[in-house]
PDB file of C-alpha atoms in Angstrom:
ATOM      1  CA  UNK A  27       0.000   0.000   0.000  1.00 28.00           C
ATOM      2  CA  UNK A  28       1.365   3.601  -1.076  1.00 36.00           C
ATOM      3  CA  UNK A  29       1.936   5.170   2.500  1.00 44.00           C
ATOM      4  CA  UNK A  30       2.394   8.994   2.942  1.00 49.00           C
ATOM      5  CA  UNK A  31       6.081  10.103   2.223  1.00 53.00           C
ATOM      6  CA  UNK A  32       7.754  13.527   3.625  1.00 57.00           C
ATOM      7  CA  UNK A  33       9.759  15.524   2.515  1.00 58.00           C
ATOM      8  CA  UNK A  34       7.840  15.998  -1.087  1.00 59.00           C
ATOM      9  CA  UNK A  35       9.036  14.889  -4.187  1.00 55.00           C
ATOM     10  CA  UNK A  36      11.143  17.844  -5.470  1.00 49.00           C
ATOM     11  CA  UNK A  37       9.451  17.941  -8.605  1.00 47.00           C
ATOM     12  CA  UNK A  38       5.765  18.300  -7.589  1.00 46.00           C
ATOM     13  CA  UNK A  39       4.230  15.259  -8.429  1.00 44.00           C
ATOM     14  CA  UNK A  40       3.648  12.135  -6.577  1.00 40.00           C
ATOM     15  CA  UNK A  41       6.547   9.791  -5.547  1.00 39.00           C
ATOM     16  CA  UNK A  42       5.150   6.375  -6.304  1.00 36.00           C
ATOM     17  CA  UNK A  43       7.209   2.816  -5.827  1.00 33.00           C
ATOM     18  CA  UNK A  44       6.499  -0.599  -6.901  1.00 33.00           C
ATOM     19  CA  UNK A  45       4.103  -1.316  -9.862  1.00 32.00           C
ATOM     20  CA  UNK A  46       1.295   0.820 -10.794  1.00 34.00           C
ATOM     21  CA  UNK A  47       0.464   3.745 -12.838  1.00 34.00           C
ATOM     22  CA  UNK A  48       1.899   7.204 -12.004  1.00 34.00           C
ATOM     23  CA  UNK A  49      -0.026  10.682 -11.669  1.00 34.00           C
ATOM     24  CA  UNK A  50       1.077  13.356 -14.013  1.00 35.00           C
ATOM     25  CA  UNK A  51       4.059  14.774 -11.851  1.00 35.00           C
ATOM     26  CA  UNK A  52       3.617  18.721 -13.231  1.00 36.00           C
ATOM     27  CA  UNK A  53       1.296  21.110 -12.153  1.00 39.00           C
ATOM     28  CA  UNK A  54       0.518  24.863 -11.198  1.00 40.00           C
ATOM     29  CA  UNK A  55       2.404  26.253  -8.632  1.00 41.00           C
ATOM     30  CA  UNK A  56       0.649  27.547  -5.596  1.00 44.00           C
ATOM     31  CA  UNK A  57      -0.335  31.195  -5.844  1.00 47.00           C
ATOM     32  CA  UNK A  58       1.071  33.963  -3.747  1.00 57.00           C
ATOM     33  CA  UNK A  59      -0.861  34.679  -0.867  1.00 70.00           C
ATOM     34  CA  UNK A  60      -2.792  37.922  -1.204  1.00 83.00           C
ATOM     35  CA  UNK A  61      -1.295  40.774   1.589  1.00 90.00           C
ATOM     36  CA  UNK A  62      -3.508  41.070   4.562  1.00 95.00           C
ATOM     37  CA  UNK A  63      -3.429  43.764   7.172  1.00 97.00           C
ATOM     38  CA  UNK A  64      -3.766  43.338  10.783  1.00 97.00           C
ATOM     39  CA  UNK A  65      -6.882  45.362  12.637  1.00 97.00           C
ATOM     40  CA  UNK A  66      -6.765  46.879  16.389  1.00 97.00           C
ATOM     41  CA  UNK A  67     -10.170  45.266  18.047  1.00 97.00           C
ATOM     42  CA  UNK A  68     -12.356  46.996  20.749  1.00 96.00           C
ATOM     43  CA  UNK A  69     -10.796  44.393  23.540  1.00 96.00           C
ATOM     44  CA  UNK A  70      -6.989  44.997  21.831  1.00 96.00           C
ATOM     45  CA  UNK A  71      -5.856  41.673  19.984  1.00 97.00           C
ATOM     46  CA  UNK A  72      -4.700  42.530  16.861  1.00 98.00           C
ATOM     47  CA  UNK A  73      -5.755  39.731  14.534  1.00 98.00           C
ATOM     48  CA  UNK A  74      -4.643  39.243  10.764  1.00 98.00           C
ATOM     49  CA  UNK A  75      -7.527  39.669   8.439  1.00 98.00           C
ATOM     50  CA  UNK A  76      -8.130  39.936   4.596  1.00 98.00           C
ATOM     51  CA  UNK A  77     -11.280  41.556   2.552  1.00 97.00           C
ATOM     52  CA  UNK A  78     -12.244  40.889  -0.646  1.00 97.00           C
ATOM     53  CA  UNK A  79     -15.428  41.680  -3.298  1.00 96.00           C
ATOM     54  CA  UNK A  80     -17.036  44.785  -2.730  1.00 95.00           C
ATOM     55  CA  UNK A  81     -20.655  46.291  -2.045  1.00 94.00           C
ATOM     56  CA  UNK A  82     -23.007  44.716   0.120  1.00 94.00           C
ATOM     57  CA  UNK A  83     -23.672  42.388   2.325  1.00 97.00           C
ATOM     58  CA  UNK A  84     -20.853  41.383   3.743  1.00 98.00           C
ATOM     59  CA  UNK A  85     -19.927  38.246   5.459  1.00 98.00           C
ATOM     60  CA  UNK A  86     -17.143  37.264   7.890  1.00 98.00           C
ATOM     61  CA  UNK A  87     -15.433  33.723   7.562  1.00 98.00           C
ATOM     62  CA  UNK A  88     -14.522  32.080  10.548  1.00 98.00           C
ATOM     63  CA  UNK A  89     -12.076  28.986  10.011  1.00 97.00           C
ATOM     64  CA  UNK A  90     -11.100  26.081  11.871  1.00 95.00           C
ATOM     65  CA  UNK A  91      -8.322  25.561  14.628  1.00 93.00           C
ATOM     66  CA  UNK A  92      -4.944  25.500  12.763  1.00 92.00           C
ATOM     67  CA  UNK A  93      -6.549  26.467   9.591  1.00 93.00           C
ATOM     68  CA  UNK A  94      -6.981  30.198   8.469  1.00 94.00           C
ATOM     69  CA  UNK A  95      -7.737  32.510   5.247  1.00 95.00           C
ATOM     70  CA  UNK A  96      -6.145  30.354   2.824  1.00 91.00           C
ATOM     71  CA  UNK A  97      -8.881  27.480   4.034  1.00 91.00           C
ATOM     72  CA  UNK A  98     -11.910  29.706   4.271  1.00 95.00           C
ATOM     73  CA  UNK A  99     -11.205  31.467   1.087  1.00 95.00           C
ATOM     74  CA  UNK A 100     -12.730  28.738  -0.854  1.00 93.00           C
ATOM     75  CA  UNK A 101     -16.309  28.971   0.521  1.00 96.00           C
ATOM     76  CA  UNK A 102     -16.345  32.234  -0.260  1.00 96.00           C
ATOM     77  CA  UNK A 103     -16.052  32.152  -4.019  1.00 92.00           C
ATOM     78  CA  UNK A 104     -19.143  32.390  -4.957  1.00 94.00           C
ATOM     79  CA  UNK A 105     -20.662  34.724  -2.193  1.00 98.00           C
ATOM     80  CA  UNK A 106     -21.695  37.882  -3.431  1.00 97.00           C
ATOM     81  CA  UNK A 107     -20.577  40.956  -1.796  1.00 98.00           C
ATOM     82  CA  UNK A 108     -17.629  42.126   0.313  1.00 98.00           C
ATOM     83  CA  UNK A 109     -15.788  39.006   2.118  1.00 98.00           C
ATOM     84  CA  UNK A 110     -14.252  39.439   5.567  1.00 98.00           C
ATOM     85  CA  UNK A 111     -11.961  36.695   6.416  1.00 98.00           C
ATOM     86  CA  UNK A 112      -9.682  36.939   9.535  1.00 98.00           C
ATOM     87  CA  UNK A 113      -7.387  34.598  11.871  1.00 98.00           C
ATOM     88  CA  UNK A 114      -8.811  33.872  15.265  1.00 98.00           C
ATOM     89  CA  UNK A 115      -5.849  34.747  18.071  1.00 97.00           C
ATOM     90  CA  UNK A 116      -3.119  32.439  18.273  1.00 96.00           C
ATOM     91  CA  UNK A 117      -3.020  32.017  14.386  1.00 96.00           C
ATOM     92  CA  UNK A 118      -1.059  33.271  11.637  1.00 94.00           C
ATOM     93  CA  UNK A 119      -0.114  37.270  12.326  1.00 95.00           C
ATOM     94  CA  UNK A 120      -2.961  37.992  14.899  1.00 97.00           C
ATOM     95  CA  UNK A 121      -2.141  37.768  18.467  1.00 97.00           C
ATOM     96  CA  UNK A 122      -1.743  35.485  20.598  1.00 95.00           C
ATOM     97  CA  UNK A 123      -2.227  36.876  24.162  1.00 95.00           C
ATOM     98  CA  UNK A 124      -1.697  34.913  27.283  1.00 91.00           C
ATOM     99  CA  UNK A 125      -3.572  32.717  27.731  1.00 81.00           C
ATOM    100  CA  UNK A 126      -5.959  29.969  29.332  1.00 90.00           C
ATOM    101  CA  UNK A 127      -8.425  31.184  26.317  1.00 95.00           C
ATOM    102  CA  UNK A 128     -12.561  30.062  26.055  1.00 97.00           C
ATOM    103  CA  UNK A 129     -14.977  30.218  23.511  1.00 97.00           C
ATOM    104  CA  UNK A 130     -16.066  33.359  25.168  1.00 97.00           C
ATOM    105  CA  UNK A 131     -12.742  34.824  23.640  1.00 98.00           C
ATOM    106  CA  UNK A 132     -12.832  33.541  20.239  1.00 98.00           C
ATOM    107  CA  UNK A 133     -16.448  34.981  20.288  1.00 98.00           C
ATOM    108  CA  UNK A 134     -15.157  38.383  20.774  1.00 98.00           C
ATOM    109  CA  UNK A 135     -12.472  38.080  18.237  1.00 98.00           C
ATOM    110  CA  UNK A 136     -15.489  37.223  15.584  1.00 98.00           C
ATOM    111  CA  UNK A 137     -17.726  39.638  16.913  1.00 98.00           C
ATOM    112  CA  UNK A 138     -14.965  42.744  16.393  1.00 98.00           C
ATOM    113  CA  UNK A 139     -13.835  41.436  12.828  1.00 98.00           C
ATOM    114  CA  UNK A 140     -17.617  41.256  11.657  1.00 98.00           C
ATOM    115  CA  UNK A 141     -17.961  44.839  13.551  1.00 98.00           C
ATOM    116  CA  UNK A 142     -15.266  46.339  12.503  1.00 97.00           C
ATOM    117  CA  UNK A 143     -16.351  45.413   8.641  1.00 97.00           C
ATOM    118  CA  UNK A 144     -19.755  45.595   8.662  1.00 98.00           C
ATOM    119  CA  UNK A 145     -20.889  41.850   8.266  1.00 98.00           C
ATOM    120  CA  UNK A 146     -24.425  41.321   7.975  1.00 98.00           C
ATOM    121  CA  UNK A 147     -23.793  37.411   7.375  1.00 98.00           C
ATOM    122  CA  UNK A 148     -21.732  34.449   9.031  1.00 98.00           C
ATOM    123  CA  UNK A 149     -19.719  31.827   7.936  1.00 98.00           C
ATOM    124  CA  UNK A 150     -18.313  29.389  10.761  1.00 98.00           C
ATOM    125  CA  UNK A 151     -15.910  25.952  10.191  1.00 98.00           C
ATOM    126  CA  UNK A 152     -14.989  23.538  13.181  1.00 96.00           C
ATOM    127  CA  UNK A 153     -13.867  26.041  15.720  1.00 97.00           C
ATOM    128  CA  UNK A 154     -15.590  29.051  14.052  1.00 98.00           C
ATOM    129  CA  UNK A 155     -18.608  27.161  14.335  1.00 98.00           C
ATOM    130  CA  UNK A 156     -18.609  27.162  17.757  1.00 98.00           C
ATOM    131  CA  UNK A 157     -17.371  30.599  18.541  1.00 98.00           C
ATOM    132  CA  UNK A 158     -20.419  32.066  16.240  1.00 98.00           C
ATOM    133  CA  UNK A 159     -22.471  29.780  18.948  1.00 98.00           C
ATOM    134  CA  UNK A 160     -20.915  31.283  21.597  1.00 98.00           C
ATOM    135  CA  UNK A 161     -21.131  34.708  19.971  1.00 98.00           C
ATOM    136  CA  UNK A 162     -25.204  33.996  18.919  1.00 98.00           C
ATOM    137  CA  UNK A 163     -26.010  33.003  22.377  1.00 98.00           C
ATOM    138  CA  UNK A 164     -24.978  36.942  23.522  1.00 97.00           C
ATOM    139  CA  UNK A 165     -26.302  38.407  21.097  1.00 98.00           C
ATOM    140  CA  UNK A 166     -28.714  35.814  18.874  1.00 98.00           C
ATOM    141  CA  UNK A 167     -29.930  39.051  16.707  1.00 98.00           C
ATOM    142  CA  UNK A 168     -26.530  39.711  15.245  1.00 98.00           C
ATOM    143  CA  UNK A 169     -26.635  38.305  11.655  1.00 98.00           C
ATOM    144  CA  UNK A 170     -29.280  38.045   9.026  1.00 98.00           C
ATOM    145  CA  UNK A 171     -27.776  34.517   7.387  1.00 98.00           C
ATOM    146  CA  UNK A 172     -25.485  31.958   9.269  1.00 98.00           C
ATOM    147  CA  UNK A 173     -23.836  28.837   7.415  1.00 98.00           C
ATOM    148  CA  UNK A 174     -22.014  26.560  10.209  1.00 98.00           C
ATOM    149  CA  UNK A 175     -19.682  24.096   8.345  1.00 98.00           C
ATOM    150  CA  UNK A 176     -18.516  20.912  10.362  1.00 97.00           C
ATOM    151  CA  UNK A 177     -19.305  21.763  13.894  1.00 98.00           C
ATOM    152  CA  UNK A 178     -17.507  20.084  15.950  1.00 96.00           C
ATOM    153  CA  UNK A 179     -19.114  21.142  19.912  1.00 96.00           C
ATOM    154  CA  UNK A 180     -22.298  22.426  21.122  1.00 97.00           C
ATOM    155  CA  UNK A 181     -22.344  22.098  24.510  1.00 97.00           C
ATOM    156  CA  UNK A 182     -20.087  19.247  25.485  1.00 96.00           C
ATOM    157  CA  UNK A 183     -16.587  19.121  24.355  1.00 95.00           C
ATOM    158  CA  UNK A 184     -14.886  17.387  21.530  1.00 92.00           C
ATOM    159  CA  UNK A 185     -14.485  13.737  21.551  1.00 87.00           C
ATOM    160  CA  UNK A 186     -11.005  12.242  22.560  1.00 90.00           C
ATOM    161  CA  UNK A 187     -10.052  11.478  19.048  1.00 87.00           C
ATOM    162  CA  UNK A 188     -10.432  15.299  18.254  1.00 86.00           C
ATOM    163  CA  UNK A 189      -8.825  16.258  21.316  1.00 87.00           C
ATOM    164  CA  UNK A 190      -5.889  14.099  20.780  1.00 91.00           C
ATOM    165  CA  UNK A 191      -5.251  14.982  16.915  1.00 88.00           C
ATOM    166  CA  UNK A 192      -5.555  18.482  18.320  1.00 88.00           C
ATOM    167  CA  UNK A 193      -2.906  18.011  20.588  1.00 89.00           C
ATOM    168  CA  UNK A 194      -0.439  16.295  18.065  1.00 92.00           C
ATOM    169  CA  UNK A 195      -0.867  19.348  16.234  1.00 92.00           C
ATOM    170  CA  UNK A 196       0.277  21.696  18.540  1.00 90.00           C
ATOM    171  CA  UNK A 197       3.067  19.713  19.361  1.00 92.00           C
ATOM    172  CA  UNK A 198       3.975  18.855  16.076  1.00 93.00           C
ATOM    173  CA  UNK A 199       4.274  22.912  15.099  1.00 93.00           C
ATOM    174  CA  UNK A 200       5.596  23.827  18.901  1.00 90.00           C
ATOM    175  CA  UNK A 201       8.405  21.424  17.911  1.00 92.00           C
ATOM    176  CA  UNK A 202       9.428  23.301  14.642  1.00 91.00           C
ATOM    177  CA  UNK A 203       9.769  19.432  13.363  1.00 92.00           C
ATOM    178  CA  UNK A 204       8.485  19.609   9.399  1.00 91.00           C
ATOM    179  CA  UNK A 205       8.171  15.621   9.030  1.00 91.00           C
ATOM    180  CA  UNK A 206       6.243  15.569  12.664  1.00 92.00           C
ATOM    181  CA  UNK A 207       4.144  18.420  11.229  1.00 93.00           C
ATOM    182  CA  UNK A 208       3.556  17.181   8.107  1.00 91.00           C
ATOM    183  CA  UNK A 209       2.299  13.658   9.421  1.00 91.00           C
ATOM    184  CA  UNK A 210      -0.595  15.110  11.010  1.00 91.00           C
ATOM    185  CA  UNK A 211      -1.377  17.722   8.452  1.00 90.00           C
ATOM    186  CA  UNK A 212      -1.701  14.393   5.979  1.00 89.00           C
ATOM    187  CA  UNK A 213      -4.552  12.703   7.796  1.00 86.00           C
ATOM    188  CA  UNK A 214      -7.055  15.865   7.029  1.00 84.00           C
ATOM    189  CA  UNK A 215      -6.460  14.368   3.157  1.00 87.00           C
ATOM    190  CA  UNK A 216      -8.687  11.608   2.021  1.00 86.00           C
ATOM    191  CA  UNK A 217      -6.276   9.270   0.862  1.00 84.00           C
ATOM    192  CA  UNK A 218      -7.073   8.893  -2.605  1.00 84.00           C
ATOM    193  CA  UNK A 219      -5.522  12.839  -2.603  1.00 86.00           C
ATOM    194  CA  UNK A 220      -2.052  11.981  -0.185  1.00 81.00           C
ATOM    195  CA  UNK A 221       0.035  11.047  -3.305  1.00 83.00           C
ATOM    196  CA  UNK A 222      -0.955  13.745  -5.460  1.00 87.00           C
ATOM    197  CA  UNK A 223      -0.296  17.129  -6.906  1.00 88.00           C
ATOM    198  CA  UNK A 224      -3.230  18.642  -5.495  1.00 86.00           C
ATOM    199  CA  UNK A 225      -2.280  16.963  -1.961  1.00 87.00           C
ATOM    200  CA  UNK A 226       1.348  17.601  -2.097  1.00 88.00           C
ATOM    201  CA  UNK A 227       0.279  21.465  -2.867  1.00 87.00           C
ATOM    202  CA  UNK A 228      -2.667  21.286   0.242  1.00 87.00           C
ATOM    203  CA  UNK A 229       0.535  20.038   2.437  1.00 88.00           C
ATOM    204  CA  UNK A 230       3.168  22.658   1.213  1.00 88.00           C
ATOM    205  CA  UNK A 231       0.844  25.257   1.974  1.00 87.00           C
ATOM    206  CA  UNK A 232      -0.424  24.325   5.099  1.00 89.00           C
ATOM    207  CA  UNK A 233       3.043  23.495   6.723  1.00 90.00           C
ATOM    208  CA  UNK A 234       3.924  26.897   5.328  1.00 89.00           C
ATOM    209  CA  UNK A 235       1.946  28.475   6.931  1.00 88.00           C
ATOM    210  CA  UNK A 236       1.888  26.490   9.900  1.00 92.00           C
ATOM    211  CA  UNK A 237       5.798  26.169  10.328  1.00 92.00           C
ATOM    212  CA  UNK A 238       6.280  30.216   9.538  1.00 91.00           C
ATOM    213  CA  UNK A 239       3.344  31.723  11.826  1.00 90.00           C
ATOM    214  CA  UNK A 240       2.975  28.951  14.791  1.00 91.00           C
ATOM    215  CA  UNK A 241      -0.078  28.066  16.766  1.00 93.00           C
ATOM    216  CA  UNK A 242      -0.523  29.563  20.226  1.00 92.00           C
ATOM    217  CA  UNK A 243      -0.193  27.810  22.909  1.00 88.00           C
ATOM    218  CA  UNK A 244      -3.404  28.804  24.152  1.00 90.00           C
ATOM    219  CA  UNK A 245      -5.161  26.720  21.636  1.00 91.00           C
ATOM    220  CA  UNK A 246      -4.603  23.877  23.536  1.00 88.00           C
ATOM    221  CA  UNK A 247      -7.342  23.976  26.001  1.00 91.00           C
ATOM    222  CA  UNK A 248      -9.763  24.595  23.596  1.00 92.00           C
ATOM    223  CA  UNK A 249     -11.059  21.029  22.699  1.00 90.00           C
ATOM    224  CA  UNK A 250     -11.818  20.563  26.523  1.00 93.00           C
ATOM    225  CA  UNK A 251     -14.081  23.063  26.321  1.00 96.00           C
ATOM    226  CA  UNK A 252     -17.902  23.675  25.216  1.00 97.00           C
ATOM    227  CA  UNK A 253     -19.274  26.642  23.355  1.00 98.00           C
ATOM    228  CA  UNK A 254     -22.075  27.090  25.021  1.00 98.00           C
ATOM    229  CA  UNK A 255     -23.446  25.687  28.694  1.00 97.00           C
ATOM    230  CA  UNK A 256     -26.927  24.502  26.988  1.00 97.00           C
ATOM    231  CA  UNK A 257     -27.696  24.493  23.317  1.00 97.00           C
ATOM    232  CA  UNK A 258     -30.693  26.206  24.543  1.00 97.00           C
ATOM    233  CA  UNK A 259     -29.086  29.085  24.401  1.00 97.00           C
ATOM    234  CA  UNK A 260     -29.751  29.362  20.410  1.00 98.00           C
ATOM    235  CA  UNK A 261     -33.447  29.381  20.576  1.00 98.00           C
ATOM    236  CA  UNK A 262     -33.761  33.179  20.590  1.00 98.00           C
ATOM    237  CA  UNK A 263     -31.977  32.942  17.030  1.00 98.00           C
ATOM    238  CA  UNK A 264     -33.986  33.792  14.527  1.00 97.00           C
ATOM    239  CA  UNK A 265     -32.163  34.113  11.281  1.00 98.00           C
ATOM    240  CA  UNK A 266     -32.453  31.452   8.584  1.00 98.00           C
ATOM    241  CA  UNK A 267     -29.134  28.667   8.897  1.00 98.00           C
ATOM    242  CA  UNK A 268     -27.362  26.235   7.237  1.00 98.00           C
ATOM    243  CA  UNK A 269     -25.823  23.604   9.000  1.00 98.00           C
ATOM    244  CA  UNK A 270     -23.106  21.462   6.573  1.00 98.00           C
ATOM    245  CA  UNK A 271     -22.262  17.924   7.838  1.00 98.00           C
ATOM    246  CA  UNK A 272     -20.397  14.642   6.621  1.00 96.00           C
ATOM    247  CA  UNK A 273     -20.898  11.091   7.418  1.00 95.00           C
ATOM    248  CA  UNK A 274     -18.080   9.084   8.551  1.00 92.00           C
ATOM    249  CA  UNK A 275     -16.429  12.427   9.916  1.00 92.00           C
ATOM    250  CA  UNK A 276     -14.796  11.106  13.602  1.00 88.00           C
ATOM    251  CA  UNK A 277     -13.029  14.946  14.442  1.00 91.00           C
ATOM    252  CA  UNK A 278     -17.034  16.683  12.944  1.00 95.00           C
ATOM    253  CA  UNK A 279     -19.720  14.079  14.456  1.00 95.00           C
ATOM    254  CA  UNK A 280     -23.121  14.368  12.548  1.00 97.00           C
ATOM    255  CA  UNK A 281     -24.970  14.429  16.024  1.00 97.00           C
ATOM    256  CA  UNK A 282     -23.306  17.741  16.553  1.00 98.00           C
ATOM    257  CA  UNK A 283     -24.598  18.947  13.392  1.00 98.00           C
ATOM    258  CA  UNK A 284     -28.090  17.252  14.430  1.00 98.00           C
ATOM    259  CA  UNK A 285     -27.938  18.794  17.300  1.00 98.00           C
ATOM    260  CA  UNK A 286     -27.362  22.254  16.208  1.00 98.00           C
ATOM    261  CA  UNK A 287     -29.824  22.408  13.867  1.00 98.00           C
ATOM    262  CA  UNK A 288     -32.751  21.542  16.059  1.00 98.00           C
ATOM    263  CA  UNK A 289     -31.549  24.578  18.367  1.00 98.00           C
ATOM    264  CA  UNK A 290     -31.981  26.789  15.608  1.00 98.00           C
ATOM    265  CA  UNK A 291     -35.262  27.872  15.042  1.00 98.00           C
ATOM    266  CA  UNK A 292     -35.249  28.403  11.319  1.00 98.00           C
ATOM    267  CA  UNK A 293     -32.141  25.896  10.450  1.00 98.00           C
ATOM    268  CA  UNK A 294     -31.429  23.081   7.421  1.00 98.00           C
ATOM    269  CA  UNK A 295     -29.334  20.704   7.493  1.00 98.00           C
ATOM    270  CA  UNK A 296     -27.388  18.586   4.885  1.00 98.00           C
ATOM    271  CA  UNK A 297     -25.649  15.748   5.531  1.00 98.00           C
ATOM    272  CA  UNK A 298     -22.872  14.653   2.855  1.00 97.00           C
ATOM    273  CA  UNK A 299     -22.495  10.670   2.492  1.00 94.00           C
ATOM    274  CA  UNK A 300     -18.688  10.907   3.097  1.00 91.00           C
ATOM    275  CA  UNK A 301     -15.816  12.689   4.716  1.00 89.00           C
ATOM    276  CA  UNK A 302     -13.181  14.635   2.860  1.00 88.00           C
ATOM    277  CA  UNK A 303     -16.187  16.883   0.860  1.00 90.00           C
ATOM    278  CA  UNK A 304     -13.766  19.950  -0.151  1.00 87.00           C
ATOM    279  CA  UNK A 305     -11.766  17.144  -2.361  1.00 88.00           C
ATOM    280  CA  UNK A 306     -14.870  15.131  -3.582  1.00 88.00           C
ATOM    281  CA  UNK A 307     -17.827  17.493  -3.205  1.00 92.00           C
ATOM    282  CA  UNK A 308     -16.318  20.980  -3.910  1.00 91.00           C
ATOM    283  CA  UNK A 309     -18.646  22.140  -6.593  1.00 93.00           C
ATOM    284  CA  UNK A 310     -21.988  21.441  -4.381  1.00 96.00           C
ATOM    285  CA  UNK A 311     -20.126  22.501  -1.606  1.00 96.00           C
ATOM    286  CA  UNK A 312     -19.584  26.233  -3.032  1.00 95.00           C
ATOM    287  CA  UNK A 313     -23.148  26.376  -4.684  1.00 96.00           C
ATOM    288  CA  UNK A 314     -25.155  25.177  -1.727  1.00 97.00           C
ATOM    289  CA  UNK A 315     -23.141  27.993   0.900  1.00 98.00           C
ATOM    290  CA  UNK A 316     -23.634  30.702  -1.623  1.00 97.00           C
ATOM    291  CA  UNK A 317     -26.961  30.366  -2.665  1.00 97.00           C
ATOM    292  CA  UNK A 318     -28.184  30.207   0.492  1.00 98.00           C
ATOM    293  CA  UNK A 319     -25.974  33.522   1.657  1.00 98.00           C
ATOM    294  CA  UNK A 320     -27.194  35.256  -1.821  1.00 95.00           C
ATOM    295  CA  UNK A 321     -30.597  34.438  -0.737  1.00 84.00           C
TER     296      UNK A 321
END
């Protein structure tokens, strides 16, 4: 079986041994990063953020722990309007302040981006997910349109297989160790895509990323936490959601997802048959989010 090898093969395409076909071993190189500024907030963490499109509405991206932009970016594509996307604290450029740090503090970080640029609408992965709970359970008249990809906790905290590739994570980037990095990085790829171009580029960019910026240390308490105390807490939301789930997902569970939508008064939910949807479900993936936000 064709195993996961690091470091990458120098010229881009897969490094296969043994018999078998091959994968076309060119392909595009990864695009610069767009330049992003960082923003003062009302409670003073500076976090990294990036806006794109222009006119109105506008709708703030929340991403997952130890993802960022460059992983949100692609749900935005086909939202109309400006785009807010932003780093939570202890990611890329924004700041990582000492810590222990709660949902209560990632909800502030999202509540001063979407402030700060006028978001009308909500987009929130994994983590984000839960800190737009936490954040709609202060204030559940805050956004007209919420989409809540993957959630990961309502109000019990993630499962011990999410807390413990959490905690390889940190490790792996706390150690500055590429190969140690890059080994947990891997399992987020189905692994049909770990031997490709497109999954040698996902890699390269995310230990870029990863290995230049670091992940703060106060991210590490995070999975033993809860957003919220009782899902209850949602039932005073009123605008229309869109809760995204996969089967088969161990770090997302679909009861979480199940969960959250019956909180939410005016909520749908779609379940995907599989795991790994951004490789093997893109297309539906981007129409269903912004249809719903053009809406």
């Amino acid at each position: 079986m064709r195993g996961f090898r690091w470091p990458p093969p120098p010229d881009g395409g897969p490094r296969t041994w043994g018999p078998g076909p091959g994968a076309p071993r060119t392909g595009r190189p990864a695009l610069p990063e767009p330049e992003t500024e960082l923003v003062t907030t009302p409670h003073g963490v500076r976090l990294e953020q990036l806006v794109t499109g222009v006119g109105v509405p506008a709708t703030v991206f929340a991403h997952g722990l130890g993802n960022g932009i460059a992983t949100t970016r692609p749900f935005g594509s086909g939202v109309a309007g400006r785009k807010v996307f932003f780093q939570f604290r202890g990611h890329g450029r924004s700041d990582a302040p000492p810590g222990p740090w709660s949902y209560l503090d990632l909800a502030r970080d999202l509540r001063a981006v979407a402030d700060l640029g006028g978001a009308t609408r909500a987009f929130g992965a994994s983590l984000g997910a839960g800190a737009l709970c936490r954040l709609l359970a202060e204030s559940p008249e805050r956004f007209e349109r919420l989409v809540f990809f993957l959630p990961a906790a309502l109000d019990r905290p993630r499962g011990q297989v999410a807390r413990d590739r959490i905690a390889d994570l940190v490790d792996a980037v706390g150690s500055g160790d590429a190969s140690a990095v890059a080994d947990v990085v891997a399992v987020e790829l189905p692994p049909a895509v770990r031997n490709t171009p497109a999954g040698w580029a996902y890699l390269r960019q995310r230990l870029d990323q990863l290995l230049r910026d670091g992940l703060g240390a106060g991210l590490a308490g995070l999975p033993d936490q809860a957003p919220l105390d009782d899902r209850a807490e949602l039932a005073a939301v009123d605008a229309p959601a869109l809760v995204l789930a996969c089967m088969g997902d161990e770090l997302h569970p679909v009861e979480v997802a199940e969960q959250l939508a019956a909180a939410l008064p005016r909520a749908t939910l779609h379940v995907y048959d599989r795991p790994g949807v951004l490789w093997s479900e893109r297309a539906d993936l981007r129409e269903r989010i912004s249809t719903f936000l053009n809406g």
